[in-house]
JSON list of C-alpha atoms in Angstrom, two decimals:
[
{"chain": "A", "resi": 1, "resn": "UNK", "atom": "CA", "xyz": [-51.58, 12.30, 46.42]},
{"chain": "A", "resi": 2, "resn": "UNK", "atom": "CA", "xyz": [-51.12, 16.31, 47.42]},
{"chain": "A", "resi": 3, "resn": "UNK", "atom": "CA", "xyz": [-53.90, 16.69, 43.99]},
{"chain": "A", "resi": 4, "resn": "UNK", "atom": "CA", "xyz": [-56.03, 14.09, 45.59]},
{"chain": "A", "resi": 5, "resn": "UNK", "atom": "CA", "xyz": [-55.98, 15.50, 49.30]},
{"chain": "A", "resi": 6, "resn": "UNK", "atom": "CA", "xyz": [-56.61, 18.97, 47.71]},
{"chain": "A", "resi": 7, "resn": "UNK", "atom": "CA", "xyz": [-59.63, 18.47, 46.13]},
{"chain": "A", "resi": 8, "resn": "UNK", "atom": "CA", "xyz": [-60.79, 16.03, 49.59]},
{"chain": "A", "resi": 9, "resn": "UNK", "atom": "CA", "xyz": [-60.17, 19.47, 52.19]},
{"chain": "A", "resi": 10, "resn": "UNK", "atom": "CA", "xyz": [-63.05, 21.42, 50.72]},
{"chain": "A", "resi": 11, "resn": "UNK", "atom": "CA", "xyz": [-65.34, 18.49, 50.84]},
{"chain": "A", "resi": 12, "resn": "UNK", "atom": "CA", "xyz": [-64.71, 18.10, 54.33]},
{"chain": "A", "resi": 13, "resn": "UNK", "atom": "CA", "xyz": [-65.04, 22.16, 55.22]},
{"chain": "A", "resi": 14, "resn": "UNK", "atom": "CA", "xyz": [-68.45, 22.05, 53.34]},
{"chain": "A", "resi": 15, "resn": "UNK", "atom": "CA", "xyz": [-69.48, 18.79, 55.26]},
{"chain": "A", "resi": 16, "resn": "UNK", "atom": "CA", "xyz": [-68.57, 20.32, 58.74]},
{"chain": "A", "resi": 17, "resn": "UNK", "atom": "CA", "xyz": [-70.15, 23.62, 57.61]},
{"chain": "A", "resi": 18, "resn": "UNK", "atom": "CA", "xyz": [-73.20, 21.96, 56.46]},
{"chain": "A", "resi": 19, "resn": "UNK", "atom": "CA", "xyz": [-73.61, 19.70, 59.95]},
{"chain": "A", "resi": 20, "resn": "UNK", "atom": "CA", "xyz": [-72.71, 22.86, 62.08]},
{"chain": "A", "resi": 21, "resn": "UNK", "atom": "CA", "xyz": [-75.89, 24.37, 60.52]},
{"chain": "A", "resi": 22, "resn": "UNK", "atom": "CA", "xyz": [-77.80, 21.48, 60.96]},
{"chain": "A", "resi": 23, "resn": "UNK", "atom": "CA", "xyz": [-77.29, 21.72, 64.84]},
{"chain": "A", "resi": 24, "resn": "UNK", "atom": "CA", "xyz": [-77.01, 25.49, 64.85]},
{"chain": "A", "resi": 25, "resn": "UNK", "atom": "CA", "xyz": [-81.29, 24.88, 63.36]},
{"chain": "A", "resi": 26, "resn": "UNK", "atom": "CA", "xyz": [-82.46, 22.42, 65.76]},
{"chain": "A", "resi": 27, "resn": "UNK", "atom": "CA", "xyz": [-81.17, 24.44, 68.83]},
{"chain": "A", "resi": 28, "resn": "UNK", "atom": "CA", "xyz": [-82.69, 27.49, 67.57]},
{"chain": "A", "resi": 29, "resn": "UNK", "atom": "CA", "xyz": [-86.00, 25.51, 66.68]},
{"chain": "A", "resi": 30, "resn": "UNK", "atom": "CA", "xyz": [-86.02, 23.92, 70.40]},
{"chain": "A", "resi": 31, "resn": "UNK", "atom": "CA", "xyz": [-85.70, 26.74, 71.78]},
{"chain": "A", "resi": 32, "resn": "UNK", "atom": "CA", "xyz": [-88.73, 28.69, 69.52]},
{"chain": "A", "resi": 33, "resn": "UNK", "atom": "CA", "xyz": [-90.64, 25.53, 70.68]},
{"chain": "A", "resi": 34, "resn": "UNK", "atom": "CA", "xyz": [-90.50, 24.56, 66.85]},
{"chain": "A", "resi": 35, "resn": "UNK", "atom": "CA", "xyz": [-89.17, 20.65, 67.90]},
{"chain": "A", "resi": 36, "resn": "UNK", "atom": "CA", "xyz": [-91.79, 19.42, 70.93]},
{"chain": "A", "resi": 37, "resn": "UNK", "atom": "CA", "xyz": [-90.09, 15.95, 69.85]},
{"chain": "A", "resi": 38, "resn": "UNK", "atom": "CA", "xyz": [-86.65, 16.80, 71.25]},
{"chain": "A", "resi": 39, "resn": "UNK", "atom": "CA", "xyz": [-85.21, 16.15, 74.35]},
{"chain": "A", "resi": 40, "resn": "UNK", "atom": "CA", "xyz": [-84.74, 18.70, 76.45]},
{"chain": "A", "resi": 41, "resn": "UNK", "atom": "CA", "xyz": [-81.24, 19.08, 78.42]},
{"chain": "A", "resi": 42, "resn": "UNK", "atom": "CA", "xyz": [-81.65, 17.58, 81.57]},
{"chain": "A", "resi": 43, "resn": "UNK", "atom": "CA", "xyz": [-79.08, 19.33, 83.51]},
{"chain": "A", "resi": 44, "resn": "UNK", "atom": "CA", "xyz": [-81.49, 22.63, 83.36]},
{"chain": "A", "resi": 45, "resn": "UNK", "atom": "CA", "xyz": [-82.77, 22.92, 87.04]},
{"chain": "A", "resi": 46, "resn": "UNK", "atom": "CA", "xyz": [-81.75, 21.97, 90.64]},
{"chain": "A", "resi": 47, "resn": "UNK", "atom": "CA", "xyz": [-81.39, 22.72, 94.10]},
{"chain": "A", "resi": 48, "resn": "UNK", "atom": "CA", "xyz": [-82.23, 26.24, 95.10]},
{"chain": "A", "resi": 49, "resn": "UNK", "atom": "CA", "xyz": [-83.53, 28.11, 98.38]},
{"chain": "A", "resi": 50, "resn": "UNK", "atom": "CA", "xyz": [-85.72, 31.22, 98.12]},
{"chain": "A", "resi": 51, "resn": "UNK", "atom": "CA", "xyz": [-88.36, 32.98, 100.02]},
{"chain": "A", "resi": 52, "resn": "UNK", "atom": "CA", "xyz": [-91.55, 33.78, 98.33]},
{"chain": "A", "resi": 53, "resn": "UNK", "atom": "CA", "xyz": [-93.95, 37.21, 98.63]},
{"chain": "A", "resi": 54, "resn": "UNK", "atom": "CA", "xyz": [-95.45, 36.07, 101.56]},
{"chain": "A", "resi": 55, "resn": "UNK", "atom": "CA", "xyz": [-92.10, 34.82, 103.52]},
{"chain": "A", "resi": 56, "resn": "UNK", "atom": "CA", "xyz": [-92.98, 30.87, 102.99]},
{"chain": "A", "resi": 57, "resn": "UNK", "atom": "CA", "xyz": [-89.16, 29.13, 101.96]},
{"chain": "A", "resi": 58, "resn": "UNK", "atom": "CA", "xyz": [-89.28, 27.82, 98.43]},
{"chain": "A", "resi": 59, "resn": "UNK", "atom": "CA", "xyz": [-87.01, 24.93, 97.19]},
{"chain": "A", "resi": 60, "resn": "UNK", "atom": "CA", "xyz": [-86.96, 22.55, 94.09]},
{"chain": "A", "resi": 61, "resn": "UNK", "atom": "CA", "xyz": [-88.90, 20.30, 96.14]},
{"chain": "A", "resi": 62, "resn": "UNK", "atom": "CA", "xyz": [-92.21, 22.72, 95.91]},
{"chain": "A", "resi": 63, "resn": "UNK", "atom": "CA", "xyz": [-92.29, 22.13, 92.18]},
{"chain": "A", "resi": 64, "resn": "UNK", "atom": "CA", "xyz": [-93.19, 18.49, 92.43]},
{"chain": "A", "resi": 65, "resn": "UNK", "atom": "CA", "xyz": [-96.54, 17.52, 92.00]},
{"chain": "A", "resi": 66, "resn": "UNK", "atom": "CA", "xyz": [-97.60, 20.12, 89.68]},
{"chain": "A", "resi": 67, "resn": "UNK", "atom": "CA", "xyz": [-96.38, 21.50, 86.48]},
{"chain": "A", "resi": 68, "resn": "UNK", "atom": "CA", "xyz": [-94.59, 24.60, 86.50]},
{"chain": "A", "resi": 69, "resn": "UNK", "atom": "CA", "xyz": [-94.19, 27.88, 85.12]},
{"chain": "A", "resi": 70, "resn": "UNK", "atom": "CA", "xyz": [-90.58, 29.69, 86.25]},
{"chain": "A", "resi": 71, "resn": "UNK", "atom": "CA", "xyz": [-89.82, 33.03, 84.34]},
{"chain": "A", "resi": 72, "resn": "UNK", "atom": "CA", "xyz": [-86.97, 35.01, 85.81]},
{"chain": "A", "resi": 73, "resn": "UNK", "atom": "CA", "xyz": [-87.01, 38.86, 85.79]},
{"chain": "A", "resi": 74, "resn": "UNK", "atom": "CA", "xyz": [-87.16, 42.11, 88.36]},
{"chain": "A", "resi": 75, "resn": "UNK", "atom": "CA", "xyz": [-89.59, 44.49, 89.60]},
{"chain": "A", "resi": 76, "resn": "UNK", "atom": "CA", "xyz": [-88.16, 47.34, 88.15]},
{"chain": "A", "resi": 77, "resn": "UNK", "atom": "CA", "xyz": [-88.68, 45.52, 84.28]},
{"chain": "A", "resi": 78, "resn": "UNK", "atom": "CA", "xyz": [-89.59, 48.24, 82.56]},
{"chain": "A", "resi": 79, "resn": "UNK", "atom": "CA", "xyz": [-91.50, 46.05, 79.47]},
{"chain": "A", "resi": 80, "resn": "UNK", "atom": "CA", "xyz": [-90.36, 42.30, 79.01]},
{"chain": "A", "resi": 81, "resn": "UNK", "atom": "CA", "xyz": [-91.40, 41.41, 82.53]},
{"chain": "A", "resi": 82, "resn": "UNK", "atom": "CA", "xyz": [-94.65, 43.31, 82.99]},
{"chain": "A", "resi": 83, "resn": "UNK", "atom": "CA", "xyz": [-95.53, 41.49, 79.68]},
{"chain": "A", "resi": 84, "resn": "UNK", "atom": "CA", "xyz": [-94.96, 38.34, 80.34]},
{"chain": "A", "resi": 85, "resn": "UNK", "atom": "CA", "xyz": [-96.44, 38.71, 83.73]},
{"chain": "A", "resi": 86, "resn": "UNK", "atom": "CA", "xyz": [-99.38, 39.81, 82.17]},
{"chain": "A", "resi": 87, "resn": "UNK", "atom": "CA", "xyz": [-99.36, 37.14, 79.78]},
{"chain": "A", "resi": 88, "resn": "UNK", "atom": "CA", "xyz": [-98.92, 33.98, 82.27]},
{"chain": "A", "resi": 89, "resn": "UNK", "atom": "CA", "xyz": [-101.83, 35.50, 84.22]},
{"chain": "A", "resi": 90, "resn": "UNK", "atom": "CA", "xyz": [-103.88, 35.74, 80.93]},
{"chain": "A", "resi": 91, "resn": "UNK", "atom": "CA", "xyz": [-103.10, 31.67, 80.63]},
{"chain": "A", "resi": 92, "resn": "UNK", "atom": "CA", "xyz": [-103.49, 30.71, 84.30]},
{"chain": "A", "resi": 93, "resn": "UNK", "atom": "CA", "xyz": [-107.26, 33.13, 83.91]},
{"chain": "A", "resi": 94, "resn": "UNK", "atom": "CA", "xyz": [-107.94, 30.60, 80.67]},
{"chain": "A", "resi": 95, "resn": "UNK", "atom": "CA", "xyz": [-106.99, 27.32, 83.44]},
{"chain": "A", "resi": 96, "resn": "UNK", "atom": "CA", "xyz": [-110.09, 28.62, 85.22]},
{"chain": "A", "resi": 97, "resn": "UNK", "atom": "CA", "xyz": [-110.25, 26.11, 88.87]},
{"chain": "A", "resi": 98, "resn": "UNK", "atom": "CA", "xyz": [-107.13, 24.35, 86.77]},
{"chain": "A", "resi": 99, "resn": "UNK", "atom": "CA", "xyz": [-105.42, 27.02, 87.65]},
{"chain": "A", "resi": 100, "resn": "UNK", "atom": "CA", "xyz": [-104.89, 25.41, 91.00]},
{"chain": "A", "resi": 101, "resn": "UNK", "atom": "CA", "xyz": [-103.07, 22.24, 89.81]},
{"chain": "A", "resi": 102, "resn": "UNK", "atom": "CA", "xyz": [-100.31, 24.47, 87.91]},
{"chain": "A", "resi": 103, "resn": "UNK", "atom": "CA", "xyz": [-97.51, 25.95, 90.04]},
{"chain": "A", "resi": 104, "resn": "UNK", "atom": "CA", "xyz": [-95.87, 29.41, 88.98]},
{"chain": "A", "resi": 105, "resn": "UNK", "atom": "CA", "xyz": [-92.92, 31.61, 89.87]},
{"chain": "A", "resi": 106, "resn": "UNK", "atom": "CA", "xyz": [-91.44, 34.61, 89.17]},
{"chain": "A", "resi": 107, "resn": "UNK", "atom": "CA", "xyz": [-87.77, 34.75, 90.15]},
{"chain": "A", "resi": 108, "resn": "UNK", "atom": "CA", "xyz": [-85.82, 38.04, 90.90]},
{"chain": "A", "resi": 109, "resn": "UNK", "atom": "CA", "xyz": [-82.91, 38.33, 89.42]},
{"chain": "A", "resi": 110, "resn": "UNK", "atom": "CA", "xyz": [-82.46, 41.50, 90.91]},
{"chain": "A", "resi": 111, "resn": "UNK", "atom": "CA", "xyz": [-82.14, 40.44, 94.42]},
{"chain": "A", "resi": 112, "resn": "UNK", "atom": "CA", "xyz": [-80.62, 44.18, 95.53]},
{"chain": "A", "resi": 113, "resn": "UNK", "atom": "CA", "xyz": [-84.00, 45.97, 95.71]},
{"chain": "A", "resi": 114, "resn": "UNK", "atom": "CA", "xyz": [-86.77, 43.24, 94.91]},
{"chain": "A", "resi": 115, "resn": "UNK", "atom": "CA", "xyz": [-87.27, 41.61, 98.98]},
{"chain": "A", "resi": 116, "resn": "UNK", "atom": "CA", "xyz": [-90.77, 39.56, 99.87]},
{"chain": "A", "resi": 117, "resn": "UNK", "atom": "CA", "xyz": [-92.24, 43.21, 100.65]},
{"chain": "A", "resi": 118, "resn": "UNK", "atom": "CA", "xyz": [-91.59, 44.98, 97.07]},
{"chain": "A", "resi": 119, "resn": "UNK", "atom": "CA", "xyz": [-92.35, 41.25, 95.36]},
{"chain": "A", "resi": 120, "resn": "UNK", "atom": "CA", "xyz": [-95.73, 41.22, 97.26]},
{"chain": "A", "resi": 121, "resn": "UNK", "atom": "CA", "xyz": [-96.67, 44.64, 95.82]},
{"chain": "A", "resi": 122, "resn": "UNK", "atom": "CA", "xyz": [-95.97, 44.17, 92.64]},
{"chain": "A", "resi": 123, "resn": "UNK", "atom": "CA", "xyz": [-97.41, 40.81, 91.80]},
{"chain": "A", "resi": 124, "resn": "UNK", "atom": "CA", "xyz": [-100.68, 42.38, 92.99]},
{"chain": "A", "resi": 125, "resn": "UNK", "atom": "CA", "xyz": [-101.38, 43.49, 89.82]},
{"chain": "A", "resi": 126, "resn": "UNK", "atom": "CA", "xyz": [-101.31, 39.80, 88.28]},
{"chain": "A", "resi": 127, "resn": "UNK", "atom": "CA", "xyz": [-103.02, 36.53, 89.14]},
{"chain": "A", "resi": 128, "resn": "UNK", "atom": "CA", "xyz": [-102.88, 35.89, 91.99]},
{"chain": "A", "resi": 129, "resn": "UNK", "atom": "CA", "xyz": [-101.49, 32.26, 92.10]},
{"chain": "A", "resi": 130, "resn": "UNK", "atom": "CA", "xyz": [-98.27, 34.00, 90.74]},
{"chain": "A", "resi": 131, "resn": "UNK", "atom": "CA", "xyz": [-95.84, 33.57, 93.44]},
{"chain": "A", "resi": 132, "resn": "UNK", "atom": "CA", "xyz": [-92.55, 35.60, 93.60]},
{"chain": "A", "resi": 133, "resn": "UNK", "atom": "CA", "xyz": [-89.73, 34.42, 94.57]},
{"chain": "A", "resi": 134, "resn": "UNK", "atom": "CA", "xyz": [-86.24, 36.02, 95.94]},
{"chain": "A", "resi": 135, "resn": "UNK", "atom": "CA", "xyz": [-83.35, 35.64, 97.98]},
{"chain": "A", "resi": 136, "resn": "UNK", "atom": "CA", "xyz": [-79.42, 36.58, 98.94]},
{"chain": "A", "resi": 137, "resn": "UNK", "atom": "CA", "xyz": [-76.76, 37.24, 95.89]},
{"chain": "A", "resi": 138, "resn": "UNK", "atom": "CA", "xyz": [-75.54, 33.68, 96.41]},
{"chain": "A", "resi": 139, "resn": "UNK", "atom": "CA", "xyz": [-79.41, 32.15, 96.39]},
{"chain": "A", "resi": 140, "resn": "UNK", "atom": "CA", "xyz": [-80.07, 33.75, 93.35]},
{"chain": "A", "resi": 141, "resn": "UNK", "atom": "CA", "xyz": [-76.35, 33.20, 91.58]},
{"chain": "A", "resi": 142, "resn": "UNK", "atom": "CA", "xyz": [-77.48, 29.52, 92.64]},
{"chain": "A", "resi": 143, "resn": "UNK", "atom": "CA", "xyz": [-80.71, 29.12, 90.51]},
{"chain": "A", "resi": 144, "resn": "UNK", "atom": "CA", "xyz": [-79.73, 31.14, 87.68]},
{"chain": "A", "resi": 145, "resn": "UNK", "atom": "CA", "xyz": [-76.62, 28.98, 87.10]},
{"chain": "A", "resi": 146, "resn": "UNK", "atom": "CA", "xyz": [-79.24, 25.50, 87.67]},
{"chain": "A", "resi": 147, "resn": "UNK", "atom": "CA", "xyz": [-81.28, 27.26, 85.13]},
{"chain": "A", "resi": 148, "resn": "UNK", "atom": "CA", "xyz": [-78.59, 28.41, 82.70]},
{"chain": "A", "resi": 149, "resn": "UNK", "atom": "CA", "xyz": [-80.44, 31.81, 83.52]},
{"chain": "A", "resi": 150, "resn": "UNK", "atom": "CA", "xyz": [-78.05, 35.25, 81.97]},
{"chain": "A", "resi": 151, "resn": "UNK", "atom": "CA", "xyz": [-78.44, 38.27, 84.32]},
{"chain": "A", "resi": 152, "resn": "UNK", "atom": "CA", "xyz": [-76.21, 41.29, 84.28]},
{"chain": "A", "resi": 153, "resn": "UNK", "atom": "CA", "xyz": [-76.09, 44.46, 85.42]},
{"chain": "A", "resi": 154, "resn": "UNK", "atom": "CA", "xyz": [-76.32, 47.58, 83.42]},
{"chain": "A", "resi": 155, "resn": "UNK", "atom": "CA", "xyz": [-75.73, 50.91, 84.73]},
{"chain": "A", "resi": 156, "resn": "UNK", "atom": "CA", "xyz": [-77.91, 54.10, 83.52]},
{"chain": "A", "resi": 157, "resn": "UNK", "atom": "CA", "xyz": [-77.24, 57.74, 82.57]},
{"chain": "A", "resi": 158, "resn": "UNK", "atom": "CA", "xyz": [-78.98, 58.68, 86.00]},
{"chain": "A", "resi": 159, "resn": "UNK", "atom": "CA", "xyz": [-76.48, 56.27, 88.09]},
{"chain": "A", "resi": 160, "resn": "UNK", "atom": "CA", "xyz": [-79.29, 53.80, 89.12]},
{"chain": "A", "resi": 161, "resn": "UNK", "atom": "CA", "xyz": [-79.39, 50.26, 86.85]},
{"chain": "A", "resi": 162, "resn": "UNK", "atom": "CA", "xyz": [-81.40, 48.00, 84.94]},
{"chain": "A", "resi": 163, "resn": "UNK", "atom": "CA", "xyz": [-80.92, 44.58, 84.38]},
{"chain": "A", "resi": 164, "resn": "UNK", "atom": "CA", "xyz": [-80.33, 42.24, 81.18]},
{"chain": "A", "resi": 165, "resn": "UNK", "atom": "CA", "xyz": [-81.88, 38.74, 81.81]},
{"chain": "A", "resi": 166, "resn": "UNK", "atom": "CA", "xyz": [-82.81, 36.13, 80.21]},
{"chain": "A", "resi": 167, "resn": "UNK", "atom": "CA", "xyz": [-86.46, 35.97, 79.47]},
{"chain": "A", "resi": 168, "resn": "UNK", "atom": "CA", "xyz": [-87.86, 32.49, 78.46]},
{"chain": "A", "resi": 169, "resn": "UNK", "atom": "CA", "xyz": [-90.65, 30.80, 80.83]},
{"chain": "A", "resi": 170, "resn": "UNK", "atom": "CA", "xyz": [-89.98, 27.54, 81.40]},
{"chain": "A", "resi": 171, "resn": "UNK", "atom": "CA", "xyz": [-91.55, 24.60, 81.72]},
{"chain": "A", "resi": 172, "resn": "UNK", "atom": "CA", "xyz": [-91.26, 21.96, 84.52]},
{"chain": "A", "resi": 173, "resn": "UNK", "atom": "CA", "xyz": [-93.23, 18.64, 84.53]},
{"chain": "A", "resi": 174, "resn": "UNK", "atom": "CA", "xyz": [-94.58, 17.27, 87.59]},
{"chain": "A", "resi": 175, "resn": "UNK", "atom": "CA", "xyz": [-91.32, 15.71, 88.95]},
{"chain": "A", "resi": 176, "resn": "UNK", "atom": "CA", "xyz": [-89.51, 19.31, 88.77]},
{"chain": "A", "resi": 177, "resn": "UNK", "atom": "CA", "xyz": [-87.93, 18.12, 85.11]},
{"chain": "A", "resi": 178, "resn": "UNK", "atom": "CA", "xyz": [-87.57, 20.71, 82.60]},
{"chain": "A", "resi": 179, "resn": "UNK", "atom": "CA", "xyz": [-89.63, 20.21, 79.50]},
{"chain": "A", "resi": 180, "resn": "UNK", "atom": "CA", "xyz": [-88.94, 22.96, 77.32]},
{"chain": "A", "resi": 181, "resn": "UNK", "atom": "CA", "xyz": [-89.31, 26.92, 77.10]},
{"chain": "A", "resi": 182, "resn": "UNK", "atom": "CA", "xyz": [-93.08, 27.35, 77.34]},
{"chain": "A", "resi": 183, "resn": "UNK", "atom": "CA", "xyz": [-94.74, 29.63, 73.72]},
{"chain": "A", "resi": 184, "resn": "UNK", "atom": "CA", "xyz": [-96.67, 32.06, 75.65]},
{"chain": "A", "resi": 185, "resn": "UNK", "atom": "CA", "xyz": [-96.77, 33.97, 72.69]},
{"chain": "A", "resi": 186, "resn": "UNK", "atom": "CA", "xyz": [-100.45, 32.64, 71.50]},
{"chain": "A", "resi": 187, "resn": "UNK", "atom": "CA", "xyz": [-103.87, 33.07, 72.61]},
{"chain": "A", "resi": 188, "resn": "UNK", "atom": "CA", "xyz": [-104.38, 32.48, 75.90]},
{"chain": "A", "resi": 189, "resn": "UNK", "atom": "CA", "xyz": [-106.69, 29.57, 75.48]},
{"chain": "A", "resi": 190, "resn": "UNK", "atom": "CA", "xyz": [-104.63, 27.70, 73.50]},
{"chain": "A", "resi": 191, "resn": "UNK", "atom": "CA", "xyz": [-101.12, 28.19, 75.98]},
{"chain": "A", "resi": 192, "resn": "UNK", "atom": "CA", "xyz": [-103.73, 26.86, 78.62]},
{"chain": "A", "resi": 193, "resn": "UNK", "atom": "CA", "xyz": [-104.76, 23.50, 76.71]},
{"chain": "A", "resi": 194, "resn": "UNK", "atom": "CA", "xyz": [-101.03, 22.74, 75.86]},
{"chain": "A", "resi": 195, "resn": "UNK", "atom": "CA", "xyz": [-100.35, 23.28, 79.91]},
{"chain": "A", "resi": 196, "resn": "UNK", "atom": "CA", "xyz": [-103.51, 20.67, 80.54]},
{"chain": "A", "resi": 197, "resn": "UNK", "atom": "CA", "xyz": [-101.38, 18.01, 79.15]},
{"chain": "A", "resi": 198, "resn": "UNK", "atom": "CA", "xyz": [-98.87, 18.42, 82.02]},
{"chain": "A", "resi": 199, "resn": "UNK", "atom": "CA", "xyz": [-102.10, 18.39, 85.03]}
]
């Protein structure tokens, strides 16, 4: 019997090891936007409260009845966010008038030094139907733990910061539902025909 359970163990290792890989490759496909056929977690999203560029309050409710775009970063970003800014504006330029039936937000996670004021002034320099969107500490703890959102502060040699943050866009359907993280890494015309499905 001690033969027989011997030579069962490795079997079972290999068979965990091989089905922990198996997940371990779907997760990483979802989230390359390799599997549009999956389900996406459900629990990504929520309640939140934050003021946009222009003062107007902003809650989950203001995502219904249009897709939308949310990518989370700061004003002080010194590549990832001025790239991807650049990028969704590319897209939303590519929606044309469609533009208009497409929310999109981009969320400080920096909510120290990025108020309505600095928001407004940087977002000037992108599409306009970009919307920026800040708040207290505990506002912005609050959406980045509804959207599983990492953000940490990193001190610099010169004793200001940066910040490390998580930097997918996602993708909300009409109801305020997460889809998936949104590929903006394509041409611009063919991000904005995928979006058109969600209109």
């Amino acid at each position: 019997m001690a033969a027989q359970a011997s030579s069962i163990r490795p079997l079972v290792i290999i068979a965990a090891f091989a089905g922990s890989l198996v997940v371990g490759l779907v997760v990483v496909l979802w989230l390359l936007g390799g599997l549009t056929k999956v389900t996406a977690p459900a629990s990504i999203g929520g309640p939140f409260q934050l003021t946009d560029q222009n003062g107007q309050v902003v809650t989950e409710q203001s995502l219904k009845g249009k897709p939308t775009l949310i990518f989370f970063g700061f004003t002080r970003c010194p590549d990832v966010c001025p790239t991807a800014l650049f990028e969704i504006t590319q897209v939303l330029q590519a929606l044309g008038p469609e533009a208009d039936r497409l929310n999109a937000y981009f969320v400080s996670v920096d909510p120290e030094r990025d108020t309505p004021e600095s928001m407004k002034e940087y977002l000037s320099s992108f599409d306009p139907h970009l919307k920026g969107l800040s708040g207290s500490r505990e506002a912005t703890d609050r959406i980045e733990k509804g959207y599983r959102v990492y953000a940490k502060k990193v001190p610099t040699a010169d004793g200001d910061y940066t910040m490390d943050h998580t930097a997918l866009i996602y993708l909300m359907d009409k109801d305020g539902r997460f889809v998936a993280p949104f590929n903006i890494k394509r041409k611009p015309e063919e991000a904005a025909a995928d979006l058109k499905r969600y209109l």
